[in-house]
Tab-separated table of C-alpha atoms in Angstrom:
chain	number	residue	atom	x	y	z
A	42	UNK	CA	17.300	34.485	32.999
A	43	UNK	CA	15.955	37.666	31.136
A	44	UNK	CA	12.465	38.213	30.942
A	45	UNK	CA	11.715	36.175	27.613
A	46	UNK	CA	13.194	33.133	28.576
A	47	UNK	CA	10.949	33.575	31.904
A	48	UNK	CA	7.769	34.170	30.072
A	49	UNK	CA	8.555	31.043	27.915
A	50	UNK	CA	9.065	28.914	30.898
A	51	UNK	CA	5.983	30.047	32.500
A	52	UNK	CA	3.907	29.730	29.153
A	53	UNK	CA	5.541	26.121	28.913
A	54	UNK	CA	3.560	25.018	32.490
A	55	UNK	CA	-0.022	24.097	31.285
A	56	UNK	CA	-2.994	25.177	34.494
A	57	UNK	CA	-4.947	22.050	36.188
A	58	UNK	CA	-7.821	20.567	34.181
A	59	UNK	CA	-10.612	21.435	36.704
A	60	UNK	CA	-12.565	17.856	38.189
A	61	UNK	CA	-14.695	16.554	35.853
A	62	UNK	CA	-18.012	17.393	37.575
A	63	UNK	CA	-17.873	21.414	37.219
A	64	UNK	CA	-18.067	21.644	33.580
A	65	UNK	CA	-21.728	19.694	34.534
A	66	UNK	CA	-22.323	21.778	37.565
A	67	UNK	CA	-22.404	24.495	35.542
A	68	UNK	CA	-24.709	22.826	32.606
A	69	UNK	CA	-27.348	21.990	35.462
A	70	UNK	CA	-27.246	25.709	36.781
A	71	UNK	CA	-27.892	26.889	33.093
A	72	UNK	CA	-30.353	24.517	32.285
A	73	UNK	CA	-32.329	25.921	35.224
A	74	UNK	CA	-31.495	29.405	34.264
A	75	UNK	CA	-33.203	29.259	30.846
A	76	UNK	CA	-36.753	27.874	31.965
A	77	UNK	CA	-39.673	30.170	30.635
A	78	UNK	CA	-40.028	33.433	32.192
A	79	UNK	CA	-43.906	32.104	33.663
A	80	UNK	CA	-41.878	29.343	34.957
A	81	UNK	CA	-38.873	31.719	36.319
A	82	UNK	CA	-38.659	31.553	40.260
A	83	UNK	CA	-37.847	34.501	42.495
A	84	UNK	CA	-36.543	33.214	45.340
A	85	UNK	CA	-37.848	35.268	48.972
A	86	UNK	CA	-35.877	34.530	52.197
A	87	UNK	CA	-35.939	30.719	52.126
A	88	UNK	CA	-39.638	30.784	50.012
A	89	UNK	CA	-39.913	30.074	46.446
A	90	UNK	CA	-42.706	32.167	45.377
A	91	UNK	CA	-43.501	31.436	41.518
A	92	UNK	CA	-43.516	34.768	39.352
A	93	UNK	CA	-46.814	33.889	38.724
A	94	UNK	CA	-47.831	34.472	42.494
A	95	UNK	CA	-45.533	37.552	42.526
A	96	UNK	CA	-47.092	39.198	40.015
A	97	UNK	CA	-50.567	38.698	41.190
A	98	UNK	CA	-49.576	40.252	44.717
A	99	UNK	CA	-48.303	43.232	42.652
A	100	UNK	CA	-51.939	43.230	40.829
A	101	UNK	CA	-53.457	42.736	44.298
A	102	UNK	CA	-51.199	45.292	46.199
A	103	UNK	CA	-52.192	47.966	43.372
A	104	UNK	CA	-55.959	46.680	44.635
A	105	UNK	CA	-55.461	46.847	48.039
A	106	UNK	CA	-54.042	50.596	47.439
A	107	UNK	CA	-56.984	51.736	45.399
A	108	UNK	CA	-59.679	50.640	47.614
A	109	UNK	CA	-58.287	51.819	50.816
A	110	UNK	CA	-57.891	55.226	48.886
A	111	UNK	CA	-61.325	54.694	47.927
A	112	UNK	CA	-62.787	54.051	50.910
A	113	UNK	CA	-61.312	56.747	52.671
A	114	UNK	CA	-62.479	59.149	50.135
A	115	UNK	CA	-65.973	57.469	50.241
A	116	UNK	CA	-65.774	58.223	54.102
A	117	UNK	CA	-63.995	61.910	53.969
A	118	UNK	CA	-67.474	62.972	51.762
A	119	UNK	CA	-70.076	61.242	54.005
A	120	UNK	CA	-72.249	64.628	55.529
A	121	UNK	CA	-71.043	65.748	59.016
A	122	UNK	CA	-72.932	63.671	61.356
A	123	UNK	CA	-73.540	66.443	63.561
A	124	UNK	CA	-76.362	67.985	61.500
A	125	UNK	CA	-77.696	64.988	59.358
A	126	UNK	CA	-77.256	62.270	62.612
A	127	UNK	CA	-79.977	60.196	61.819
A	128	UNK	CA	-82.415	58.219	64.529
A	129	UNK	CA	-80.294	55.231	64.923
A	130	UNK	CA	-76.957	57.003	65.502
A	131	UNK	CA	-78.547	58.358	69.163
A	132	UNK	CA	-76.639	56.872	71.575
A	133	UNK	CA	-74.029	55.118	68.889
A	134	UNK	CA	-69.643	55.260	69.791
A	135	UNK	CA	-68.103	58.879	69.634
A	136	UNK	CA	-66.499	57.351	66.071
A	137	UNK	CA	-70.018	57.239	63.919
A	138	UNK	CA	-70.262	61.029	64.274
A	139	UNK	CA	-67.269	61.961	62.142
A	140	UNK	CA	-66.394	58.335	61.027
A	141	UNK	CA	-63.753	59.809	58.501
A	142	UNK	CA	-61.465	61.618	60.623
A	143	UNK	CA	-61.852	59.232	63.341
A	144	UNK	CA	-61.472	55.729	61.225
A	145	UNK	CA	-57.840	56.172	60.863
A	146	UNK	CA	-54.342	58.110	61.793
A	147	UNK	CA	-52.784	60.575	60.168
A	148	UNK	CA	-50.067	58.358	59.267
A	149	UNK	CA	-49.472	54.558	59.775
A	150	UNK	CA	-48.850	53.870	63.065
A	151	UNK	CA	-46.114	50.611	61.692
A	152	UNK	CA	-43.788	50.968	58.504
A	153	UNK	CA	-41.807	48.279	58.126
A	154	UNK	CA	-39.517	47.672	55.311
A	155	UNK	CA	-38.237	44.094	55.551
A	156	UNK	CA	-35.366	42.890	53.176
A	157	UNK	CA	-36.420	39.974	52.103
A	158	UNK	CA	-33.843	39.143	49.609
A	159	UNK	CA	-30.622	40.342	47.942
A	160	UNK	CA	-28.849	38.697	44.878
A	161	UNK	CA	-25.897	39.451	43.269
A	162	UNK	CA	-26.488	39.441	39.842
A	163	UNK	CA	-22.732	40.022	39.104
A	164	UNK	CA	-20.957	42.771	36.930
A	165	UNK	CA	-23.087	44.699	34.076
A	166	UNK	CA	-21.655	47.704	32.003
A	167	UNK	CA	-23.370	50.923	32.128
A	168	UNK	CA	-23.939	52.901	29.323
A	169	UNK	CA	-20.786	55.079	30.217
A	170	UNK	CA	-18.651	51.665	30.302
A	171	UNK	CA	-18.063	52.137	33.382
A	172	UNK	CA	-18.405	48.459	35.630
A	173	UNK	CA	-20.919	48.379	38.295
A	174	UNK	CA	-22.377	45.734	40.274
A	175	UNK	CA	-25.725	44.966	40.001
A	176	UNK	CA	-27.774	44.255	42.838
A	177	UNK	CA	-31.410	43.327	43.153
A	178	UNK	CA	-33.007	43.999	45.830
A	179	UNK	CA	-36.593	43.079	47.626
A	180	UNK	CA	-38.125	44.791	50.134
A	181	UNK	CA	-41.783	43.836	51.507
A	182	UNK	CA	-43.549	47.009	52.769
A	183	UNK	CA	-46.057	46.850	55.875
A	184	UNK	CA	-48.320	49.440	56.573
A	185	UNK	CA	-50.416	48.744	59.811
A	186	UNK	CA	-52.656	52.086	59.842
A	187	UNK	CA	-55.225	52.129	63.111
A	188	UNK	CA	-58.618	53.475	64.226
A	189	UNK	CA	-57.233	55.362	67.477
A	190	UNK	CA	-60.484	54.958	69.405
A	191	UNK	CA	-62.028	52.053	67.775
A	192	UNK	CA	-58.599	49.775	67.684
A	193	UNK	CA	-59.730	48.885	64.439
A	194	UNK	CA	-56.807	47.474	62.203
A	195	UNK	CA	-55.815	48.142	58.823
A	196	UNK	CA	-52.887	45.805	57.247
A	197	UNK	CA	-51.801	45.606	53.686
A	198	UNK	CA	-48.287	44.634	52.302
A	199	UNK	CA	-46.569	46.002	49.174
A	200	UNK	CA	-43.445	44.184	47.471
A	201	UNK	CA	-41.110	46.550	46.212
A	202	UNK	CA	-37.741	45.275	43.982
A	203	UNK	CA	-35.298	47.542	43.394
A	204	UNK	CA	-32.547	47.184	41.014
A	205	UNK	CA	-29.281	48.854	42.709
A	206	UNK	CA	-25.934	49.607	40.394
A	207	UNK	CA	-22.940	49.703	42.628
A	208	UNK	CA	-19.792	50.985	40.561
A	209	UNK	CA	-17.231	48.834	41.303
A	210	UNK	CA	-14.578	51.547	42.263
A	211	UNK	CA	-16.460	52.364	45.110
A	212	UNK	CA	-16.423	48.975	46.197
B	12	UNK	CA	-38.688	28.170	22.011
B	13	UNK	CA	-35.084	28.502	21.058
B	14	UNK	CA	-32.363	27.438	23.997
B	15	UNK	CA	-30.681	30.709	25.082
B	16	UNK	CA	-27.989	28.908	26.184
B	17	UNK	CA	-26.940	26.524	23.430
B	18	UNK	CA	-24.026	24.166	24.816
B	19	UNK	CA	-22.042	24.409	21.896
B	20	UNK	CA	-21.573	28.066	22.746
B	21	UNK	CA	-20.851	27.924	27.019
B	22	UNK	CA	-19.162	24.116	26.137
B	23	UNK	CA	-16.661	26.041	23.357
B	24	UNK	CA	-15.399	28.837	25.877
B	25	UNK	CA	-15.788	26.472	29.222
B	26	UNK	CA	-13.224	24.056	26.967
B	27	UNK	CA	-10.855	27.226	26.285
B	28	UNK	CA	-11.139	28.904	29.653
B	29	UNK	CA	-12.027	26.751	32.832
B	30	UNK	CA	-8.029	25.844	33.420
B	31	UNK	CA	-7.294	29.150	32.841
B	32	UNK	CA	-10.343	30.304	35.430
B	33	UNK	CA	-9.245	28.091	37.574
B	34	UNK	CA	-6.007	28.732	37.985
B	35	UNK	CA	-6.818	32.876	38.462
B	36	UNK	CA	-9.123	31.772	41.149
B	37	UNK	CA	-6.715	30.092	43.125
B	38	UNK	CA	-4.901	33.292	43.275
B	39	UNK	CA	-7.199	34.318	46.061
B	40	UNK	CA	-8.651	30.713	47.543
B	41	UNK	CA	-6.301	27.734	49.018
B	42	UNK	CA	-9.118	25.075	47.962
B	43	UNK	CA	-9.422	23.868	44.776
B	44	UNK	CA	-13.109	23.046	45.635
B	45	UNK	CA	-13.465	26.647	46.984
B	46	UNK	CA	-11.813	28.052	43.294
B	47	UNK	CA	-14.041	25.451	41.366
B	48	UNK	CA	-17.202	26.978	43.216
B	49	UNK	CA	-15.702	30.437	42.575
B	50	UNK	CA	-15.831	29.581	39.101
B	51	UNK	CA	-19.166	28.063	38.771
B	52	UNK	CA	-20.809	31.078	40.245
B	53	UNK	CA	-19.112	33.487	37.931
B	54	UNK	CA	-19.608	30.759	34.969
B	55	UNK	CA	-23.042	31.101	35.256
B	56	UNK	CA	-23.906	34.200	35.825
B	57	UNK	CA	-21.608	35.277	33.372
B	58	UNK	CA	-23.693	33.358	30.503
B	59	UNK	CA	-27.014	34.219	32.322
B	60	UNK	CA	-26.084	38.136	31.736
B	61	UNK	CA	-24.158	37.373	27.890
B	62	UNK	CA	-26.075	34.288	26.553
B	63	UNK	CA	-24.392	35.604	23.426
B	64	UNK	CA	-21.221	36.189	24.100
B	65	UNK	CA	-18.437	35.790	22.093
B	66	UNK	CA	-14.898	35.489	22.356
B	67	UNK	CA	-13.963	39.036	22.495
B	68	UNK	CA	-16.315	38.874	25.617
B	69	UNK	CA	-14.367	36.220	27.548
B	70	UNK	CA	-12.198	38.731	29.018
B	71	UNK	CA	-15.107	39.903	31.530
B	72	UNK	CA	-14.951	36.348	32.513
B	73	UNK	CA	-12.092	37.152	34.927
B	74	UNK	CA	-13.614	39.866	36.020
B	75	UNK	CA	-16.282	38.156	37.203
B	76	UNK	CA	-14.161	35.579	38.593
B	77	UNK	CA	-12.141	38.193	40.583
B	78	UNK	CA	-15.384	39.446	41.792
B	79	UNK	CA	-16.430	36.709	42.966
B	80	UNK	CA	-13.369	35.037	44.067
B	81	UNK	CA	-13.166	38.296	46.830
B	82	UNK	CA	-16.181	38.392	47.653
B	83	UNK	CA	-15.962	34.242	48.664
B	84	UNK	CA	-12.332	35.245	50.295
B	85	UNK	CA	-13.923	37.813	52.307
B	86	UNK	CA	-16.689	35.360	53.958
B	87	UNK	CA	-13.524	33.111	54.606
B	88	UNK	CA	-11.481	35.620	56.270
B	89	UNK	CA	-14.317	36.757	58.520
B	90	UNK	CA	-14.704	33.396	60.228
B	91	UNK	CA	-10.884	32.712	60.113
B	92	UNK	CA	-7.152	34.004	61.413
B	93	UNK	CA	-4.863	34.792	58.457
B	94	UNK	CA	-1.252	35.928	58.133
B	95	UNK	CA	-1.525	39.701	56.817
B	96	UNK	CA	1.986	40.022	55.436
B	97	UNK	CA	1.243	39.510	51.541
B	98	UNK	CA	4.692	38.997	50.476
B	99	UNK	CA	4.734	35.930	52.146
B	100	UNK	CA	1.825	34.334	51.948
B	101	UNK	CA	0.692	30.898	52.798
B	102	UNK	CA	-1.573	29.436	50.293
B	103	UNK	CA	-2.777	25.877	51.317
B	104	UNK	CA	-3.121	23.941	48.019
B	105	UNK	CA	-4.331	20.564	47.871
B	106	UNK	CA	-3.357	20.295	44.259
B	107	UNK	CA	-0.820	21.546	42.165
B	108	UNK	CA	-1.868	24.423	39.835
B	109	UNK	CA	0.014	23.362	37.170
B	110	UNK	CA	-0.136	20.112	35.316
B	111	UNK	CA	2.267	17.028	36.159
B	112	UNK	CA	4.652	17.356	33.009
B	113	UNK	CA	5.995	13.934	32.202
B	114	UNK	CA	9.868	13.905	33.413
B	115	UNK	CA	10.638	14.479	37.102
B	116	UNK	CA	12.787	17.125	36.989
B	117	UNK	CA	9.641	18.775	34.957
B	118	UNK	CA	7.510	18.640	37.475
B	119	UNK	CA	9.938	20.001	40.130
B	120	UNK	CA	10.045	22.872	37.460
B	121	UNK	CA	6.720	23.469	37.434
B	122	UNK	CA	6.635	23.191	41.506
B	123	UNK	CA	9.654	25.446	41.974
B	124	UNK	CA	8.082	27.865	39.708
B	125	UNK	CA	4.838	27.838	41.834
B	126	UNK	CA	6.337	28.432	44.626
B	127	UNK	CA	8.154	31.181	43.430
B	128	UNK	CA	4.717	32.471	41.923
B	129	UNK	CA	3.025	32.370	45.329
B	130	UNK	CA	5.463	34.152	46.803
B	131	UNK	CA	5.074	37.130	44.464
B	132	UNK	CA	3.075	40.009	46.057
B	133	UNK	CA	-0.472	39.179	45.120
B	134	UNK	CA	-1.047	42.024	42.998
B	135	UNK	CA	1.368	41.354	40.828
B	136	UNK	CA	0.642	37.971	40.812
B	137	UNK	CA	-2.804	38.001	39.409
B	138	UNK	CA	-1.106	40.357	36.303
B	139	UNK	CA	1.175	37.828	35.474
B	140	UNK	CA	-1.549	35.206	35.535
B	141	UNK	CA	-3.540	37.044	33.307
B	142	UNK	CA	-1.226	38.004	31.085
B	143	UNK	CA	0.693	34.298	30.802
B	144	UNK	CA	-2.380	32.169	30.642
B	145	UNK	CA	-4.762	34.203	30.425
B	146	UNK	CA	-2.912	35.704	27.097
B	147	UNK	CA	-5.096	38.698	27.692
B	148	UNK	CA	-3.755	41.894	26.813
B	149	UNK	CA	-2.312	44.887	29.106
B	150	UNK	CA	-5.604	47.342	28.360
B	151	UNK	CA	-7.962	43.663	28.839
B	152	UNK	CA	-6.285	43.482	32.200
B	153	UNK	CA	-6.749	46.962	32.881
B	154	UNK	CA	-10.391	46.819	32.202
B	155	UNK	CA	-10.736	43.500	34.120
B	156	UNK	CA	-8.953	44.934	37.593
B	157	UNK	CA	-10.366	48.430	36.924
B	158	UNK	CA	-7.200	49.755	36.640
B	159	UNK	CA	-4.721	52.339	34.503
B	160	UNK	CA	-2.960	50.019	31.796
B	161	UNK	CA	0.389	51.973	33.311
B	162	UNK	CA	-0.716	50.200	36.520
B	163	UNK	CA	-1.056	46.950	34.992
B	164	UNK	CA	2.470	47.342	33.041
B	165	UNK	CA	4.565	48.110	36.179
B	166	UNK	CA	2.893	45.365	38.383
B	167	UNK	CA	3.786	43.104	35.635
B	168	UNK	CA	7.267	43.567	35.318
B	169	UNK	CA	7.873	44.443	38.865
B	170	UNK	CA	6.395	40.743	39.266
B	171	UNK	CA	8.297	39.486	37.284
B	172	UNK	CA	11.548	40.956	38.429
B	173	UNK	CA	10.129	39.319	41.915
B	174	UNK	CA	9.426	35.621	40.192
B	175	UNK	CA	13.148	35.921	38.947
B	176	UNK	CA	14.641	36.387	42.342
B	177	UNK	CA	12.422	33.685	44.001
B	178	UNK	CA	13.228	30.895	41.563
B	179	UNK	CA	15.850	28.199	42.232
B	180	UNK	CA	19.192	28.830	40.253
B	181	UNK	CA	19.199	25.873	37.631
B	182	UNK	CA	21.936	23.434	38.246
B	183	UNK	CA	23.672	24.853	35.346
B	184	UNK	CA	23.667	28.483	36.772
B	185	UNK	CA	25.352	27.678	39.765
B	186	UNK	CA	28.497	27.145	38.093
């Protein structure tokens, strides 16, 4: 049988119909996938947080970052207690005389970065053609910054999404 | 506000394509419910990423299907014990990847000729797929397995030189 006659034969064998319930598997998936971006749900580890909610914790997080900058610029200009220590800070904690340096450490004493979620978003075409996988990616950063002598607590939590393009050659 | 995803579009090339999906999916996966998830996910997101797409698109359909088709085979293989020899390689169907042609001896045809296909090296195989019902071009398949359209060439006809040697001899060519 020469290679003609072999293709023919092959061409001549029609593939399975798939079962009837994909082709509306897939029409419920895309009918979900097309809801209005307000409406559009980023899914955490096993939480369904509303984009909505996400983006006010962004708006918040960007909050929570400017007053604790604040704050500890606020403190860092306060006068050195040691010459303008008024009558009520006789006898007060060690920390009231130089409240800046002492409210927290030089650097957080917990950084976490938990993955909270990963999803394939499937194959996407760079602007060199080249095919890459594209992977987003979202991480929820804890900073837990102390007062060594105090034990006073600072907490705050960033979410951070990255969008990671994984050529598929290296895969 | 306009559907992105109007169904005559995704209904036109699911019509065309999903046998053809299917079938390239269950190069990799012994279940047909394990291919028909394969090609659900890559469906999907395939039409989430081109809500526009248009036939000269479909192509990165089976790319996507590959993609995910490997990715699903790898989960499998991590929880199971598989023969490693890929020339001879067991696939477990539950169904027949071909139609049931009307006449008998047709549908030993088309089961002989499976057989035959699943014993061809893997590699090859999923050229030949791709390039008989599929009906995409060498440089399409090239693009699709990311590789040199030389590549694609040789593992085509090397498969097919394989195909020929597994197939029954016809009644008639025994004479």
């Amino acid at each position: 049988m020469n290679e003609s006659d072999l293709e023919q034969e092959l061409r001549s064998l029609k593939p399975s119909l798939p079962s009837s319930s994909l082709a509306s598997r897939i029409a419920g998936d895309l009918e979900n996938s097309h809801l209005p971006p307000t409406l559009m749900q980023v899914q955490y580890a096993g939480e369904v947080v509303p984009a909505s909610r996400r983006r006010r914790v962004w708006w918040m997080a960007g909050l929570g970052f400017a007053s604790v900058f604040a704050l500890v610029l606020l403190l860092s200009r306060l006068p050195d207690s040691h010459d303008e220590r008024d009558e009520f800070s006789e006898g007060q904690p060690a920390t009231a005389a130089n409240p800046a340096a002492a409210l927290l450490s030089d650097s957080p004493s917990e950084l976490v970065n938990e993955l909270i979620g990963a999803e394939d978003e499937g194959i996407v075409r760079t602007e060199d053609a080249e095919p890459s996988r594209q992977l987003r990616v979202v991480y929820l950063e804890r900073q837990i910054w102390t007062n060594p002598k105090s034990g006073a607590v600072i907490e705050f939590e960033v979410p951070r999404e990255d969008i990671v393009l994984m050529p598929v050659a290296m895969q | 506000m306009a559907d992105p995803f109007p169904d005559a579009n995704w209904r036109s090339c699911y019509d065309q394509l999903a046998p053809k999906l299917l079938l390239f999916a269950r190069q990799w996966l012994a279940s047909v419910a394990d291919a028909e998830d394969v090609v659900q996910t890559a469906f999907v997101r395939f039409w989430r990423h081109h809500p526009d797409a248009a036939p000269e698109h479909y192509p990165l359909l089976y790319a996507a299907v590959r993609t995910t088709a490997l990715d699903h085979l790898r989960s499998i293989e991590r929880r199971c014990r598989r023969e490693s020899d890929d020339r001879v390689e067991v696939l477990r169907d539950d169904r027949p990847w071909f139609d049931a042609p009307s006449a008998m001896e047709n549908r030993e045809n088309a089961d002989d000729l499976q057989n035959a296909l699943q014993m061809v090296p893997r590699e090859q195989r999923e050229v030949i797929v791709l390039k008989i019902w599929g009906e995409l071009t060498f440089a399409q398949i090239a693009q699709t397995l990311d590789e040199s359209i030389n590549t694609v060439a040789s593992r085509y006809r090397y498969g097919l030189d394989a195909l020929r040697r597994y197939i029954k001899p016809r009644d008639y060519e025994r004479v």
